[in-house]
Every structure is written in C-alpha cells, then in structure tokens.
PDB file of C-alpha atoms and ligand atoms in Angstrom:
ATOM      1  CA  UNK A  24       7.429 -89.481 210.574  1.00 92.00           C
ATOM      2  CA  UNK A  25       8.718 -92.260 208.323  1.00 97.00           C
ATOM      3  CA  UNK A  26      10.582 -95.241 209.778  1.00 98.00           C
ATOM      4  CA  UNK A  27      12.338 -98.109 208.027  1.00 98.00           C
ATOM      5  CA  UNK A  28      11.845-101.300 210.022  1.00 98.00           C
ATOM      6  CA  UNK A  29      11.564-103.510 206.956  1.00 98.00           C
ATOM      7  CA  UNK A  30      11.117-102.898 203.248  1.00 97.00           C
ATOM      8  CA  UNK A  31       7.336-103.311 203.569  1.00 97.00           C
ATOM      9  CA  UNK A  32       7.367 -99.843 205.192  1.00 98.00           C
ATOM     10  CA  UNK A  33       8.134 -98.531 201.703  1.00 98.00           C
ATOM     11  CA  UNK A  34       5.640 -98.189 198.852  1.00 98.00           C
ATOM     12  CA  UNK A  35       6.457 -99.482 195.365  1.00 97.00           C
ATOM     13  CA  UNK A  36       6.925 -95.875 194.298  1.00 98.00           C
ATOM     14  CA  UNK A  37       9.368 -95.181 197.127  1.00 98.00           C
ATOM     15  CA  UNK A  38      11.403 -98.283 196.245  1.00 98.00           C
ATOM     16  CA  UNK A  39      11.480 -97.240 192.588  1.00 98.00           C
ATOM     17  CA  UNK A  40      12.636 -93.743 193.617  1.00 98.00           C
ATOM     18  CA  UNK A  41      15.330 -95.160 195.910  1.00 98.00           C
ATOM     19  CA  UNK A  42      16.718 -97.250 193.049  1.00 98.00           C
ATOM     20  CA  UNK A  43      16.555 -94.262 190.694  1.00 98.00           C
ATOM     21  CA  UNK A  44      18.297 -91.955 193.202  1.00 98.00           C
ATOM     22  CA  UNK A  45      20.977 -94.552 194.031  1.00 98.00           C
ATOM     23  CA  UNK A  46      21.710 -94.899 190.316  1.00 98.00           C
ATOM     24  CA  UNK A  47      22.009 -91.166 189.865  1.00 98.00           C
ATOM     25  CA  UNK A  48      24.140 -90.678 193.037  1.00 98.00           C
ATOM     26  CA  UNK A  49      26.470 -93.389 191.750  1.00 98.00           C
ATOM     27  CA  UNK A  50      26.910 -91.455 188.499  1.00 98.00           C
ATOM     28  CA  UNK A  51      27.407 -88.140 190.223  1.00 97.00           C
ATOM     29  CA  UNK A  52      27.446 -87.272 193.912  1.00 96.00           C
ATOM     30  CA  UNK A  53      24.587 -84.888 194.745  1.00 96.00           C
ATOM     31  CA  UNK A  54      24.898 -81.612 196.692  1.00 94.00           C
ATOM     32  CA  UNK A  55      24.566 -81.619 200.487  1.00 97.00           C
ATOM     33  CA  UNK A  56      20.852 -82.487 200.525  1.00 97.00           C
ATOM     34  CA  UNK A  57      20.870 -83.335 204.251  1.00 98.00           C
ATOM     35  CA  UNK A  58      22.837 -80.313 205.475  1.00 97.00           C
ATOM     36  CA  UNK A  59      22.032 -79.579 209.154  1.00 94.00           C
ATOM     37  CA  UNK A  60      20.378 -82.971 209.640  1.00 98.00           C
ATOM     38  CA  UNK A  61      21.625 -84.997 212.582  1.00 98.00           C
ATOM     39  CA  UNK A  62      21.756 -88.785 212.691  1.00 98.00           C
ATOM     40  CA  UNK A  63      22.751 -90.970 215.629  1.00 98.00           C
ATOM     41  CA  UNK A  64      24.038 -94.511 215.096  1.00 98.00           C
ATOM     42  CA  UNK A  65      23.448 -96.992 217.885  1.00 97.00           C
ATOM     43  CA  UNK A  66      24.894-100.447 217.166  1.00 96.00           C
ATOM     44  CA  UNK A  67      24.431-103.133 219.811  1.00 95.00           C
ATOM     45  CA  UNK A  68      26.029-105.758 217.565  1.00 94.00           C
ATOM     46  CA  UNK A  69      29.303-105.711 215.657  1.00 90.00           C
ATOM     47  CA  UNK A  70      29.379-104.131 212.249  1.00 92.00           C
ATOM     48  CA  UNK A  71      31.993-103.250 209.658  1.00 92.00           C
ATOM     49  CA  UNK A  72      30.087-102.453 206.484  1.00 95.00           C
ATOM     50  CA  UNK A  73      26.652-101.322 207.602  1.00 97.00           C
ATOM     51  CA  UNK A  74      27.739 -98.814 210.214  1.00 97.00           C
ATOM     52  CA  UNK A  75      30.474 -97.202 208.128  1.00 97.00           C
ATOM     53  CA  UNK A  76      28.266 -97.275 205.042  1.00 98.00           C
ATOM     54  CA  UNK A  77      25.502 -95.354 206.831  1.00 98.00           C
ATOM     55  CA  UNK A  78      28.041 -92.876 208.157  1.00 98.00           C
ATOM     56  CA  UNK A  79      29.658 -92.343 204.760  1.00 98.00           C
ATOM     57  CA  UNK A  80      26.230 -92.031 203.106  1.00 98.00           C
ATOM     58  CA  UNK A  81      25.033 -89.467 205.662  1.00 98.00           C
ATOM     59  CA  UNK A  82      28.249 -87.442 205.433  1.00 98.00           C
ATOM     60  CA  UNK A  83      28.242 -87.542 201.626  1.00 98.00           C
ATOM     61  CA  UNK A  84      24.848 -85.817 201.900  1.00 98.00           C
ATOM     62  CA  UNK A  85      26.187 -83.228 204.353  1.00 98.00           C
ATOM     63  CA  UNK A  86      24.489 -84.611 207.487  1.00 98.00           C
ATOM     64  CA  UNK A  87      26.134 -84.765 210.899  1.00 98.00           C
ATOM     65  CA  UNK A  88      26.598 -88.198 212.452  1.00 98.00           C
ATOM     66  CA  UNK A  89      27.114 -89.035 216.103  1.00 98.00           C
ATOM     67  CA  UNK A  90      27.944 -92.596 217.096  1.00 96.00           C
ATOM     68  CA  UNK A  91      27.119 -94.008 220.495  1.00 94.00           C
ATOM     69  CA  UNK A  92      29.130 -97.085 221.389  1.00 89.00           C
ATOM     70  CA  UNK A  93      26.819 -99.135 223.646  1.00 88.00           C
ATOM     71  CA  UNK A  94      29.760-101.006 225.187  1.00 84.00           C
ATOM     72  CA  UNK A  95      30.942 -97.673 226.633  1.00 82.00           C
ATOM     73  CA  UNK A  96      27.503 -96.194 227.318  1.00 82.00           C
ATOM     74  CA  UNK A  97      25.207 -96.090 230.336  1.00 83.00           C
ATOM     75  CA  UNK A  98      23.528 -99.320 229.215  1.00 81.00           C
ATOM     76  CA  UNK A  99      26.573-100.774 230.989  1.00 81.00           C
ATOM     77  CA  UNK A 100      25.434 -98.956 234.159  1.00 84.00           C
ATOM     78  CA  UNK A 101      21.976-100.500 233.985  1.00 87.00           C
ATOM     79  CA  UNK A 102      20.098 -97.897 231.923  1.00 90.00           C
ATOM     80  CA  UNK A 103      17.344 -99.505 229.842  1.00 94.00           C
ATOM     81  CA  UNK A 104      17.522 -99.378 226.053  1.00 95.00           C
ATOM     82  CA  UNK A 105      14.254 -97.459 226.039  1.00 96.00           C
ATOM     83  CA  UNK A 106      15.701 -94.794 228.360  1.00 95.00           C
ATOM     84  CA  UNK A 107      18.951 -94.589 226.376  1.00 95.00           C
ATOM     85  CA  UNK A 108      16.910 -94.062 223.210  1.00 97.00           C
ATOM     86  CA  UNK A 109      14.674 -91.398 224.786  1.00 97.00           C
ATOM     87  CA  UNK A 110      17.724 -89.539 226.095  1.00 96.00           C
ATOM     88  CA  UNK A 111      19.296 -89.550 222.636  1.00 97.00           C
ATOM     89  CA  UNK A 112      16.016 -88.328 221.156  1.00 98.00           C
ATOM     90  CA  UNK A 113      16.029 -85.411 223.635  1.00 98.00           C
ATOM     91  CA  UNK A 114      19.059 -84.121 221.690  1.00 98.00           C
ATOM     92  CA  UNK A 115      16.869 -83.658 218.640  1.00 98.00           C
ATOM     93  CA  UNK A 116      18.246 -86.037 216.019  1.00 98.00           C
ATOM     94  CA  UNK A 117      16.460 -86.398 212.679  1.00 98.00           C
ATOM     95  CA  UNK A 118      16.963 -90.140 212.795  1.00 98.00           C
ATOM     96  CA  UNK A 119      18.414 -92.964 214.865  1.00 98.00           C
ATOM     97  CA  UNK A 120      20.034 -95.880 213.025  1.00 98.00           C
ATOM     98  CA  UNK A 121      19.914 -98.961 215.203  1.00 98.00           C
ATOM     99  CA  UNK A 122      21.234-102.536 215.125  1.00 97.00           C
ATOM    100  CA  UNK A 123      20.137-104.939 217.840  1.00 97.00           C
ATOM    101  CA  UNK A 124      20.026-108.664 218.556  1.00 95.00           C
ATOM    102  CA  UNK A 125      16.233-108.690 219.151  1.00 97.00           C
ATOM    103  CA  UNK A 126      13.858-108.849 216.212  1.00 97.00           C
ATOM    104  CA  UNK A 127      11.391-106.300 217.599  1.00 98.00           C
ATOM    105  CA  UNK A 128      13.720-103.619 219.063  1.00 98.00           C
ATOM    106  CA  UNK A 129      13.617-101.148 216.127  1.00 98.00           C
ATOM    107  CA  UNK A 130       9.807-101.431 215.921  1.00 98.00           C
ATOM    108  CA  UNK A 131       9.370-100.848 219.663  1.00 98.00           C
ATOM    109  CA  UNK A 132      11.519 -97.719 219.524  1.00 98.00           C
ATOM    110  CA  UNK A 133       9.817 -96.491 216.352  1.00 98.00           C
ATOM    111  CA  UNK A 134       6.427 -96.786 218.064  1.00 98.00           C
ATOM    112  CA  UNK A 135       7.471 -94.031 220.462  1.00 98.00           C
ATOM    113  CA  UNK A 136       7.317 -91.666 217.432  1.00 98.00           C
ATOM    114  CA  UNK A 137      10.208 -89.558 218.756  1.00 98.00           C
ATOM    115  CA  UNK A 138      12.452 -89.699 215.692  1.00 98.00           C
ATOM    116  CA  UNK A 139      12.756 -91.599 212.441  1.00 98.00           C
ATOM    117  CA  UNK A 140      14.044 -95.084 213.295  1.00 98.00           C
ATOM    118  CA  UNK A 141      16.131 -96.895 210.692  1.00 98.00           C
ATOM    119  CA  UNK A 142      16.773-100.602 211.192  1.00 98.00           C
ATOM    120  CA  UNK A 143      20.390-101.513 210.468  1.00 98.00           C
ATOM    121  CA  UNK A 144      19.814-105.190 211.349  1.00 98.00           C
ATOM    122  CA  UNK A 145      17.494-106.736 213.927  1.00 98.00           C
ATOM    123  CA  UNK A 146      17.953-110.330 215.147  1.00 96.00           C
ATOM    124  CA  UNK A 147      17.248-112.776 212.349  1.00 95.00           C
ATOM    125  CA  UNK A 148      14.185-110.814 211.266  1.00 96.00           C
ATOM    126  CA  UNK A 149      15.111-107.852 209.113  1.00 98.00           C
ATOM    127  CA  UNK A 150      17.926-105.920 207.473  1.00 98.00           C
ATOM    128  CA  UNK A 151      16.072-103.740 204.980  1.00 98.00           C
ATOM    129  CA  UNK A 152      18.958-101.604 203.729  1.00 98.00           C
ATOM    130  CA  UNK A 153      20.938-104.753 202.883  1.00 98.00           C
ATOM    131  CA  UNK A 154      17.954-106.140 200.959  1.00 98.00           C
ATOM    132  CA  UNK A 155      17.668-102.900 198.988  1.00 98.00           C
ATOM    133  CA  UNK A 156      21.380-102.748 198.168  1.00 98.00           C
ATOM    134  CA  UNK A 157      21.315-106.386 197.059  1.00 98.00           C
ATOM    135  CA  UNK A 158      18.281-105.664 194.873  1.00 98.00           C
ATOM    136  CA  UNK A 159      20.018-102.576 193.436  1.00 98.00           C
ATOM    137  CA  UNK A 160      23.102-104.669 192.587  1.00 98.00           C
ATOM    138  CA  UNK A 161      20.893-107.188 190.755  1.00 98.00           C
ATOM    139  CA  UNK A 162      18.961-104.462 188.910  1.00 98.00           C
ATOM    140  CA  UNK A 163      22.246-102.948 187.725  1.00 97.00           C
ATOM    141  CA  UNK A 164      23.090-106.283 186.111  1.00 97.00           C
ATOM    142  CA  UNK A 165      19.693-107.391 184.788  1.00 97.00           C
ATOM    143  CA  UNK A 166      17.706-104.129 184.411  1.00 95.00           C
ATOM    144  CA  UNK A 167      13.942-104.607 184.004  1.00 90.00           C
ATOM    145  CA  UNK A 168      14.725-108.203 183.172  1.00 95.00           C
ATOM    146  CA  UNK A 169      15.213-108.859 186.895  1.00 97.00           C
ATOM    147  CA  UNK A 170      11.571-110.046 187.107  1.00 94.00           C
ATOM    148  CA  UNK A 171      11.385-113.813 186.739  1.00 87.00           C
ATOM    149  CA  UNK A 172      15.118-114.251 187.322  1.00 98.00           C
ATOM    150  CA  UNK A 173      16.077-116.880 189.872  1.00 98.00           C
ATOM    151  CA  UNK A 174      18.114-116.282 192.995  1.00 98.00           C
ATOM    152  CA  UNK A 175      19.428-119.180 195.069  1.00 98.00           C
ATOM    153  CA  UNK A 176      20.134-118.281 198.689  1.00 98.00           C
ATOM    154  CA  UNK A 177      22.785-120.645 200.037  1.00 98.00           C
ATOM    155  CA  UNK A 178      23.883-121.181 203.636  1.00 98.00           C
ATOM    156  CA  UNK A 179      22.604-120.417 207.126  1.00 97.00           C
ATOM    157  CA  UNK A 180      19.265-119.033 205.967  1.00 98.00           C
ATOM    158  CA  UNK A 181      17.312-119.621 209.172  1.00 96.00           C
ATOM    159  CA  UNK A 182      19.595-117.347 211.245  1.00 96.00           C
ATOM    160  CA  UNK A 183      19.943-114.636 208.635  1.00 97.00           C
ATOM    161  CA  UNK A 184      18.129-111.296 208.699  1.00 98.00           C
ATOM    162  CA  UNK A 185      19.714-110.600 205.307  1.00 98.00           C
ATOM    163  CA  UNK A 186      17.863-113.643 203.957  1.00 98.00           C
ATOM    164  CA  UNK A 187      14.551-112.774 205.692  1.00 98.00           C
ATOM    165  CA  UNK A 188      14.464-109.210 204.375  1.00 98.00           C
ATOM    166  CA  UNK A 189      15.846-110.292 201.015  1.00 98.00           C
ATOM    167  CA  UNK A 190      13.235-113.009 200.528  1.00 98.00           C
ATOM    168  CA  UNK A 191      10.365-110.580 201.262  1.00 98.00           C
ATOM    169  CA  UNK A 192      11.726-107.910 198.909  1.00 98.00           C
ATOM    170  CA  UNK A 193      12.814-110.209 196.070  1.00 98.00           C
ATOM    171  CA  UNK A 194       9.453-112.039 196.016  1.00 98.00           C
ATOM    172  CA  UNK A 195       7.658-108.703 195.949  1.00 98.00           C
ATOM    173  CA  UNK A 196       9.796-107.677 192.969  1.00 97.00           C
ATOM    174  CA  UNK A 197       8.818-110.813 191.048  1.00 97.00           C
ATOM    175  CA  UNK A 198      12.092-112.705 191.503  1.00 98.00           C
ATOM    176  CA  UNK A 199      12.002-116.485 191.964  1.00 98.00           C
ATOM    177  CA  UNK A 200      13.659-117.377 195.263  1.00 98.00           C
ATOM    178  CA  UNK A 201      15.153-120.828 195.917  1.00 98.00           C
ATOM    179  CA  UNK A 202      16.682-121.903 199.208  1.00 98.00           C
ATOM    180  CA  UNK A 203      19.720-124.201 199.360  1.00 98.00           C
ATOM    181  CA  UNK A 204      20.876-125.410 202.761  1.00 97.00           C
ATOM    182  CA  UNK A 205      21.441-128.415 204.967  1.00 96.00           C
ATOM    183  CA  UNK A 206      18.379-129.162 207.080  1.00 96.00           C
ATOM    184  CA  UNK A 207      19.521-127.322 210.285  1.00 95.00           C
ATOM    185  CA  UNK A 208      20.025-124.098 208.276  1.00 97.00           C
ATOM    186  CA  UNK A 209      16.694-124.294 206.448  1.00 97.00           C
ATOM    187  CA  UNK A 210      13.793-122.085 207.611  1.00 97.00           C
ATOM    188  CA  UNK A 211      10.223-123.347 207.738  1.00 96.00           C
ATOM    189  CA  UNK A 212       8.350-121.649 204.886  1.00 95.00           C
ATOM    190  CA  UNK A 213       6.758-122.553 201.582  1.00 95.00           C
ATOM    191  CA  UNK A 214       9.622-121.544 199.266  1.00 98.00           C
ATOM    192  CA  UNK A 215      11.342-124.008 196.913  1.00 98.00           C
ATOM    193  CA  UNK A 216      14.055-125.846 198.827  1.00 98.00           C
ATOM    194  CA  UNK A 217      17.037-128.037 197.866  1.00 98.00           C
ATOM    195  CA  UNK A 218      19.797-129.608 199.866  1.00 96.00           C
ATOM    196  CA  UNK A 219      22.234-129.565 196.933  1.00 96.00           C
ATOM    197  CA  UNK A 220      22.977-126.605 194.702  1.00 96.00           C
ATOM    198  CA  UNK A 221      23.867-129.032 191.895  1.00 96.00           C
ATOM    199  CA  UNK A 222      20.220-130.165 191.664  1.00 96.00           C
ATOM    200  CA  UNK A 223      19.012-126.754 190.486  1.00 97.00           C
ATOM    201  CA  UNK A 224      22.090-124.758 189.449  1.00 98.00           C
ATOM    202  CA  UNK A 225      21.168-124.755 185.748  1.00 98.00           C
ATOM    203  CA  UNK A 226      18.108-122.624 186.545  1.00 98.00           C
ATOM    204  CA  UNK A 227      19.942-120.100 188.715  1.00 98.00           C
ATOM    205  CA  UNK A 228      20.909-116.535 187.668  1.00 98.00           C
ATOM    206  CA  UNK A 229      22.130-115.269 191.029  1.00 98.00           C
ATOM    207  CA  UNK A 230      23.631-117.010 194.060  1.00 98.00           C
ATOM    208  CA  UNK A 231      23.552-115.276 197.426  1.00 98.00           C
ATOM    209  CA  UNK A 232      25.951-117.012 199.795  1.00 98.00           C
ATOM    210  CA  UNK A 233      25.495-116.519 203.548  1.00 98.00           C
ATOM    211  CA  UNK A 234      27.797-116.933 206.523  1.00 96.00           C
ATOM    212  CA  UNK A 235      27.009-119.484 209.236  1.00 92.00           C
ATOM    213  CA  UNK A 236      25.830-117.194 212.057  1.00 89.00           C
ATOM    214  CA  UNK A 237      27.710-119.022 214.823  1.00 89.00           C
ATOM    215  CA  UNK A 238      26.900-116.282 217.355  1.00 87.00           C
ATOM    216  CA  UNK A 239      23.165-117.004 216.942  1.00 87.00           C
ATOM    217  CA  UNK A 240      23.445-120.784 217.343  1.00 89.00           C
ATOM    218  CA  UNK A 241      22.532-121.925 220.848  1.00 87.00           C
ATOM    219  CA  UNK A 242      24.732-125.012 220.417  1.00 88.00           C
ATOM    220  CA  UNK A 243      27.269-125.755 217.657  1.00 88.00           C
ATOM    221  CA  UNK A 244      25.422-127.092 214.587  1.00 89.00           C
ATOM    222  CA  UNK A 245      28.362-128.488 212.634  1.00 88.00           C
ATOM    223  CA  UNK A 246      31.607-129.605 214.179  1.00 85.00           C
ATOM    224  CA  UNK A 247      33.641-129.121 211.057  1.00 89.00           C
ATOM    225  CA  UNK A 248      32.846-126.293 208.669  1.00 93.00           C
ATOM    226  CA  UNK A 249      35.423-127.591 206.199  1.00 92.00           C
ATOM    227  CA  UNK A 250      33.122-130.588 205.697  1.00 92.00           C
ATOM    228  CA  UNK A 251      30.150-128.227 205.261  1.00 94.00           C
ATOM    229  CA  UNK A 252      32.208-126.220 202.736  1.00 96.00           C
ATOM    230  CA  UNK A 253      32.701-129.303 200.548  1.00 95.00           C
ATOM    231  CA  UNK A 254      28.991-129.073 199.707  1.00 96.00           C
ATOM    232  CA  UNK A 255      28.148-125.387 200.087  1.00 97.00           C
ATOM    233  CA  UNK A 256      31.248-123.310 199.334  1.00 98.00           C
ATOM    234  CA  UNK A 257      30.763-121.348 196.105  1.00 98.00           C
ATOM    235  CA  UNK A 258      33.738-122.241 193.923  1.00 98.00           C
ATOM    236  CA  UNK A 259      34.604-121.698 190.274  1.00 97.00           C
ATOM    237  CA  UNK A 260      34.462-125.441 189.832  1.00 97.00           C
ATOM    238  CA  UNK A 261      30.877-125.563 191.102  1.00 97.00           C
ATOM    239  CA  UNK A 262      29.767-122.726 188.796  1.00 97.00           C
ATOM    240  CA  UNK A 263      31.602-124.059 185.721  1.00 96.00           C
ATOM    241  CA  UNK A 264      31.025-121.818 182.704  1.00 96.00           C
ATOM    242  CA  UNK A 265      27.548-120.766 183.840  1.00 97.00           C
ATOM    243  CA  UNK A 266      26.988-117.030 183.910  1.00 97.00           C
ATOM    244  CA  UNK A 267      25.860-116.713 187.530  1.00 98.00           C
ATOM    245  CA  UNK A 268      26.212-113.546 189.602  1.00 98.00           C
ATOM    246  CA  UNK A 269      27.579-114.211 193.106  1.00 98.00           C
ATOM    247  CA  UNK A 270      26.545-112.063 196.065  1.00 98.00           C
ATOM    248  CA  UNK A 271      27.378-112.127 199.781  1.00 98.00           C
ATOM    249  CA  UNK A 272      26.467-109.522 202.425  1.00 98.00           C
ATOM    250  CA  UNK A 273      29.778-109.955 204.272  1.00 96.00           C
ATOM    251  CA  UNK A 274      31.602-110.812 206.386  1.00 96.00           C
ATOM    252  CA  UNK A 275      32.748-113.644 204.092  1.00 97.00           C
ATOM    253  CA  UNK A 276      34.233-116.753 205.663  1.00 96.00           C
ATOM    254  CA  UNK A 277      36.810-117.417 202.962  1.00 97.00           C
ATOM    255  CA  UNK A 278      36.835-120.950 201.541  1.00 97.00           C
ATOM    256  CA  UNK A 279      33.758-121.866 203.600  1.00 97.00           C
ATOM    257  CA  UNK A 280      31.197-119.517 202.026  1.00 97.00           C
ATOM    258  CA  UNK A 281      33.091-118.547 198.851  1.00 98.00           C
ATOM    259  CA  UNK A 282      36.517-119.697 197.638  1.00 98.00           C
ATOM    260  CA  UNK A 283      39.467-117.307 197.375  1.00 98.00           C
ATOM    261  CA  UNK A 284      39.526-117.849 193.635  1.00 98.00           C
ATOM    262  CA  UNK A 285      35.792-117.146 193.228  1.00 98.00           C
ATOM    263  CA  UNK A 286      36.114-113.943 195.273  1.00 98.00           C
ATOM    264  CA  UNK A 287      38.584-112.663 192.651  1.00 98.00           C
ATOM    265  CA  UNK A 288      36.285-113.526 189.740  1.00 98.00           C
ATOM    266  CA  UNK A 289      34.375-110.782 187.929  1.00 97.00           C
ATOM    267  CA  UNK A 290      31.103-112.715 188.504  1.00 98.00           C
ATOM    268  CA  UNK A 291      31.520-112.102 192.223  1.00 98.00           C
ATOM    269  CA  UNK A 292      29.999-108.746 193.183  1.00 98.00           C
ATOM    270  CA  UNK A 293      30.810-108.617 196.890  1.00 98.00           C
ATOM    271  CA  UNK A 294      32.751-105.344 196.755  1.00 98.00           C
ATOM    272  CA  UNK A 295      30.264-103.881 194.270  1.00 98.00           C
ATOM    273  CA  UNK A 296      27.564-104.575 196.887  1.00 98.00           C
ATOM    274  CA  UNK A 297      29.597-102.608 199.438  1.00 98.00           C
ATOM    275  CA  UNK A 298      30.038 -99.733 196.962  1.00 98.00           C
ATOM    276  CA  UNK A 299      26.324 -99.788 196.141  1.00 98.00           C
ATOM    277  CA  UNK A 300      25.491 -99.852 199.853  1.00 98.00           C
ATOM    278  CA  UNK A 301      26.631 -96.252 200.209  1.00 98.00           C
ATOM    279  CA  UNK A 302      24.526 -95.010 197.276  1.00 98.00           C
ATOM    280  CA  UNK A 303      21.445 -96.953 198.322  1.00 98.00           C
ATOM    281  CA  UNK A 304      21.727 -95.650 201.912  1.00 98.00           C
ATOM    282  CA  UNK A 305      22.103 -92.104 200.586  1.00 98.00           C
ATOM    283  CA  UNK A 306      18.903 -92.659 198.614  1.00 98.00           C
ATOM    284  CA  UNK A 307      17.170 -94.202 201.646  1.00 98.00           C
ATOM    285  CA  UNK A 308      18.155 -91.297 203.927  1.00 98.00           C
ATOM    286  CA  UNK A 309      16.878 -88.842 201.316  1.00 98.00           C
ATOM    287  CA  UNK A 310      13.621 -90.788 201.057  1.00 98.00           C
ATOM    288  CA  UNK A 311      13.068 -90.962 204.823  1.00 98.00           C
ATOM    289  CA  UNK A 312      14.281 -87.517 205.893  1.00 97.00           C
ATOM    290  CA  UNK A 313      13.446 -85.311 202.890  1.00 95.00           C
ATOM    291  CA  UNK A 314      10.856 -86.852 200.589  1.00 88.00           C
ATOM    292  CA  UNK A 315       8.429 -88.313 203.149  1.00 78.00           C
TER     293      UNK A 315
HETATM  294  C1  LIG B  14      25.215-109.174 207.998  1.00 51.92           C
HETATM  295  C2  LIG B  14      24.512-108.801 209.262  1.00 51.92           C
HETATM  296  O1  LIG B  14      25.087-108.311 210.222  1.00 51.92           O
HETATM  297  O2  LIG B  14      23.304-108.987 209.244  1.00 51.92           O
HETATM  298  N1  LIG B  14      26.188-108.319 207.544  1.00 51.92           N
HETATM  299  C3  LIG B  14      25.867-107.102 207.008  1.00 51.92           C
HETATM  300  O3  LIG B  14      25.159-106.320 207.589  1.00 51.92           O
HETATM  301  N2  LIG B  14      26.335-106.815 205.778  1.00 51.92           N
HETATM  302  C4  LIG B  14      25.488-110.596 207.818  1.00 51.92           C
HETATM  303  C5  LIG B  14      26.361-111.357 208.778  1.00 51.92           C
HETATM  304  O4  LIG B  14      26.743-110.894 209.854  1.00 51.92           O
HETATM  305  O5  LIG B  14      26.654-112.507 208.446  1.00 51.92           O
END
C-alpha cells in the first residue's frame, strides 16, 4: 500500500514518471484509468484549490469522490479522528486524502495500513502535492535546465508547509534554494538566508511568494502588513526587467504578497500552478493507486 505523506515517500523514478504523466495528461486527457476507484476527502482545515483540485483530478480519471465535512461530522460529537478514519476505511475506499493542522496526523493514519493515505497539507510540515505541482511548473519553463537554477522563497517561511515540502523536493532536484524573510518568518536551518530580496535578486530565476499564515501565529507578529509589504511584496518595480518567474501557492493576499499589477504579468504563473495542480494530482493518483 503506497502512501504520500511527503515527497520522500516517492522514488526518483516515481517522481520522473509523475512529471511525465502530468505533461502527457495536460496535452491530452487520458481515459478513465481510475474507474471504480473510490476516494474520500477529509479536510480539517479550509481549502479552495487543493480540495477541488484533487476532486477534479480524481473525477477526470473516472474515480468516485466522497467528501466528508468535519464541521458537520461526528468529530463534533466527540468521535476521535482515529475512529472517524477507521469508520471511513470500513467503507472500502482506495484512498483517503487528508488535510489537518497537526504535522503528524497523515503519518499516524497511514501507519494503520487501512487505505492509501494522501497528505493534502499537514501543519507546517508537509504539502507534497503542492511541492510537486510547483516543481512541474518550473520544469515546464526550464526543462532539464532546472538543475542549478535558483529559487528565492519569500515570506512566512517558518509557518509554511508549502515551503517545507518545497525546500526538501527542490534541493533533491538540484535547485539552489534561498530564503528571504524578516527574522520572525525565518526558519532555523542551514539554507542561504537574506532579509532583503534586493541583496540577491540578480541571482534569482524563480520567486515563490508566501502568505503570512496568521492562523498559525500564536500572537500577531506584525501590526501592519502594509509596512511588511513595502519590503516583501513582489511588484513589477522590484523585478525590473529581470526575467524571473513568480509563483505563489494561493491564497494570495493582494498587494501584500504580490501586487495587482504583477499578478496580471505573464511572468506570474499563479493560475498556471492551479491548472498544473490538476494534472499533477491525476499523475499522483495514478502512481499511488495503479502503478504501485
Ligand atoms: C496553502 C496551504 O493550505 O498550505 N495553500 C494551498 O494548499 N495551495 C498555503 C496557504 O494557506 O497559505
């Protein structure tokens, strides 16, 4: 039984196949490869893109999808998450796609070996399908030349599971990763770090902007995010005529993370990431439920 808790659950060959399949699905939708498969989505945190993207991906492949809304489920009557999960597994799904505020929830459930568990975002630890769709979007632009390119991750890095999973995957793929953030948003690791994008921007090929994860801050970190934006908002002015690709996992805080004008620019691939998310999740579901 193959799970996806983080991208290190996948071999190099599996990652290469996922990218290849996503590319081919984007060119032409495949037949219903997952006909008669059943997936259950269980999202304990809000989601716009990830949940609908998984559902669209599964349905594009002919699978059935059932969504359990935890706010209306028996977790509200005191049932434990473990019991909720085991009850869902008794219905015989081929996979459960879960998002949860705790870093170790998907792993704990996967260890029961009842169904394939797919992590759709856990705490600030991992969001593997986002990392893979971001990597796919970069590979589309740079091809094999992606190795040795430089990505600058800008924003609330310490709270971000997108950053954690991204950093692990991008480093593995030979990409140089630089972190740009004010001190309270900076994680403790041995990557290259800068407080100002300007200090390193000439070496950057890709910028990944991140939202301040206010819901994960125990106390407010900045009083005024407009002040923060003066230094960290990705604007056309900041990029100048440099050919830098701009990514963001969404939701974008307009004019704090990325300016309105920059969001309209062809260098900004935010909606391309969303489009690619469907194809990469189709490829991931195929990998986990058919190929493994
Ligand atoms: C992110 C998440 O929930 O981890 N969004 C996403 O899945 N695309 C990022 C965020 O909430 O800021």
